[in-house]
XYZ file of C-alpha atoms in Angstrom:
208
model
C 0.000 0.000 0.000
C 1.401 3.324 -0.651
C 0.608 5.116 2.357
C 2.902 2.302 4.355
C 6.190 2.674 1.602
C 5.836 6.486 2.491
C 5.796 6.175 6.478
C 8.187 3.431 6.247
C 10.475 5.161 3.768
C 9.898 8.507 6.129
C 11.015 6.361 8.881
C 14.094 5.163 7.718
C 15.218 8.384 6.518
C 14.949 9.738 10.300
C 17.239 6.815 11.228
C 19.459 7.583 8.975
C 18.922 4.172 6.691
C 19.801 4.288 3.132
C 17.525 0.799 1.808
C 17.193 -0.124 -2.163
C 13.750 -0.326 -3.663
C 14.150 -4.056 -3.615
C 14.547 -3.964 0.501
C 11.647 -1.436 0.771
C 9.701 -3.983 -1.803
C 10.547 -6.954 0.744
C 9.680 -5.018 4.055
C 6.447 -4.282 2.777
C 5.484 -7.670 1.750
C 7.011 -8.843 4.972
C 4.625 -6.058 6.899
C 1.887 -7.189 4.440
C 1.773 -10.918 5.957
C 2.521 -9.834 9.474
C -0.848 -7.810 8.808
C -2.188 -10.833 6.781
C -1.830 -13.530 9.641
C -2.015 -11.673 12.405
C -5.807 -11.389 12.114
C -6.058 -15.545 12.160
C -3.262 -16.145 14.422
C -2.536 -13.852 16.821
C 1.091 -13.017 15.782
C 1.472 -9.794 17.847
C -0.619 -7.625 20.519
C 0.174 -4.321 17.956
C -3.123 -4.770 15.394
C -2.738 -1.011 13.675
C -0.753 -2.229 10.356
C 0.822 1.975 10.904
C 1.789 1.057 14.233
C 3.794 -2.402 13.403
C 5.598 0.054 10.799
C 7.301 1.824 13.906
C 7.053 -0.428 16.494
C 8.036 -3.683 14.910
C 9.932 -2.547 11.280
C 12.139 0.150 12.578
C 12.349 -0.489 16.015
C 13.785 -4.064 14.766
C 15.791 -1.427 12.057
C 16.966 0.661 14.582
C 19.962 -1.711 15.436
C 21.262 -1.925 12.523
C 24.270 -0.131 12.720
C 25.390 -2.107 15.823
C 25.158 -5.397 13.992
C 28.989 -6.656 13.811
C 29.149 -10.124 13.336
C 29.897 -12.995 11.431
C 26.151 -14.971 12.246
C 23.505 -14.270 14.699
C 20.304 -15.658 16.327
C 17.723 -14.147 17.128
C 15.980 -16.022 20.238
C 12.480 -16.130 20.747
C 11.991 -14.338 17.652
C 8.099 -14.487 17.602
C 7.494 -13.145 13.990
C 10.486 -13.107 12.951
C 11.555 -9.731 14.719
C 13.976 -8.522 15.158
C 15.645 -10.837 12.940
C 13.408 -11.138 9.107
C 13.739 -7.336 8.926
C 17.861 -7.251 9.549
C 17.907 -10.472 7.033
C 15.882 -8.205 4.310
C 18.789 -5.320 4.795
C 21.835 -7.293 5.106
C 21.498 -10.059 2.725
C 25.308 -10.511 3.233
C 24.728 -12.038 6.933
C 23.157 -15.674 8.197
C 20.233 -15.279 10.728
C 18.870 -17.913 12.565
C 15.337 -17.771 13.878
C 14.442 -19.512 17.032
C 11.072 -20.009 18.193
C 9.035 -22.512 20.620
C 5.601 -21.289 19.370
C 4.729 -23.603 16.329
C 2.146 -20.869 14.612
C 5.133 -18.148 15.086
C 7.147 -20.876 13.578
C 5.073 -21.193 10.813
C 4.759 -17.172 9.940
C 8.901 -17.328 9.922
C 8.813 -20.279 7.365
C 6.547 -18.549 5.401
C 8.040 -15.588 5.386
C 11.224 -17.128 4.559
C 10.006 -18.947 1.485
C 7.556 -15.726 -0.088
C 10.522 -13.045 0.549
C 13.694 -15.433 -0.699
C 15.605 -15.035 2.312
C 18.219 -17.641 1.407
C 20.345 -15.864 4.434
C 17.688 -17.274 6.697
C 17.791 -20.283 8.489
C 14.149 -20.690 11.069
C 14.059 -23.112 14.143
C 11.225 -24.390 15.708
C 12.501 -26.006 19.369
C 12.756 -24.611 22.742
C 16.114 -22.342 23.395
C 17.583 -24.693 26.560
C 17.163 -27.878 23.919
C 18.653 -26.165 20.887
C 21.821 -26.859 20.672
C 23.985 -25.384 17.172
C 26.631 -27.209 15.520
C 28.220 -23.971 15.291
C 28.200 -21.065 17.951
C 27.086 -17.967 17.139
C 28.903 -14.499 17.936
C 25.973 -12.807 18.111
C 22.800 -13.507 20.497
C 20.052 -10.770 19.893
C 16.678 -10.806 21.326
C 13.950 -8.041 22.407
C 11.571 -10.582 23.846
C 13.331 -11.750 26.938
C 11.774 -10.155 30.674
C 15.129 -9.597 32.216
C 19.015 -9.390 31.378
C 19.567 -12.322 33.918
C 16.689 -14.470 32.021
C 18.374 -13.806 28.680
C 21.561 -14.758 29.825
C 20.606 -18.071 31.659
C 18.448 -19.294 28.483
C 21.235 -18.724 25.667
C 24.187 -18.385 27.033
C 25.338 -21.503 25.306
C 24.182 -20.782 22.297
C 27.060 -18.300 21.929
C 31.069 -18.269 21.126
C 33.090 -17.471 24.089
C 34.213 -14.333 22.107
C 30.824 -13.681 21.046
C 28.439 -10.887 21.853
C 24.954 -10.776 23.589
C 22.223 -7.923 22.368
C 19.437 -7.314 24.147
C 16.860 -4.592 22.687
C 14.949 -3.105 25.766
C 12.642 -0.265 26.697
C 14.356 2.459 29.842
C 18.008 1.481 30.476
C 17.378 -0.998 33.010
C 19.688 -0.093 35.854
C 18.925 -2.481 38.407
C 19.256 -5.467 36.051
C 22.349 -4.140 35.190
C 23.708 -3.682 38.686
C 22.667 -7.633 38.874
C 24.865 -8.843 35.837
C 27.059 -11.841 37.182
C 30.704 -11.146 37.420
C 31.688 -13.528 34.104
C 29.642 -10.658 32.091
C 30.014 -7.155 31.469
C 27.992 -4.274 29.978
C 30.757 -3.331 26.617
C 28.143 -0.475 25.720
C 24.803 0.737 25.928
C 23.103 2.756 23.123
C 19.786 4.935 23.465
C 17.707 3.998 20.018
C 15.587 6.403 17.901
C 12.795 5.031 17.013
C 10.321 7.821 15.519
C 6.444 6.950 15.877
C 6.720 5.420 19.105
C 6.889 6.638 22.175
C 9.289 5.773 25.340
C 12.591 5.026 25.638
C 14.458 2.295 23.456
C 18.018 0.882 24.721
C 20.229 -1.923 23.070
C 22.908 -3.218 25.723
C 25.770 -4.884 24.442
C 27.364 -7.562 26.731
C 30.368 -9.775 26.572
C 32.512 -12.375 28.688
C 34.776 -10.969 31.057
């Protein structure tokens, strides 16, 4: 629809992120079945297809530019977020999708095969049974409650080297001032996100 490549493309622009028509083509189709299924199965609380534009495309966008790895998982990735929109703009980098819900399973698979995301490997299995042939160096998630919960759950899903982002809402200090000693913060970055409101943080830990 054109009123959603505008907003998006507005969007985007505000964060500073140059995309080719072929990404904005894909994001839109991607939005389009998010829209699509979530009337049927429930996908995600946001319902206003405007809203998801914000709150799921370029909040999931937003980290972009903090993205510096060789391959990454994104753990309970629910729709496929943050991860199908960073697949759609860096073609160049594997994503794995993990997911214990079978119908948020399903959306990723399907999303997979209708955009061609060949850089997109989805997982259906519970994070504390999956175990990789192959660490990653990069664990991202926005879904987990707490720092400490994220930790505990993937921690060995990832390289001793390797990097754990977590997208949250305010900086959460006392979570923070609970990190076990083997981790520490490396940085913490305040996201813009225009169309939503609030505070957006991605915290970057590592392995002491």
């Amino acid at each position: 629809m054109p009123q959603y490549r505008d907003l998006l493309e507005q969007q985007c622009q505000q964060i500073d992120l140059q995309l080719s028509d072929e990404q904005y083509g894909q994001l839109l189709k991607y939005h389009a079945l998010l829209v699509k299924w979530n009337k049927t199965f429930n996908l995600t609380a946001v319902r206003s297809p405007e809203e998801m534009i914000s709150r799921h495309l370029i909040d999931s966008l937003s980290v972009l530019p903090y993205i510096d790895v060789e391959r990454l998982i994104d753990v309970g990735s629910g729709p496929g977020l943050p991860g199908i929109p960073l697949a759609i703009c860096r073609p160049d980098l594997p994503i794995t999708l993990l997911d214990s819900n079978i119908k948020k399973s399903r959306f990723q698979f399907q999303a997979k095969a209708e955009l061609g995301l060949a850089n997109v490997e989805v997982i259906h299995e519970r994070v504390e049974k999956y175990t990789p042939e192959v660490l990653f160096d990069g664990v991202i998630s926005r879904a987990f409650a707490s720092l400490q919960d994220m930790l505990h759950w993937t921690t060995h899903l990832c390289a001793d080297e390797g990097i754990f982002l977590a997208m949250k809402g305010m900086y959460p200090v006392e979570e923070i001032e609970l990190l076990p000693e083997s981790i520490n913060l490396r940085q913490s970055v305040r996201l813009n996100v225009p169309g939503t409101e609030g505070e957006r943080h991605l915290l970057m830990l590592g392995r002491t």
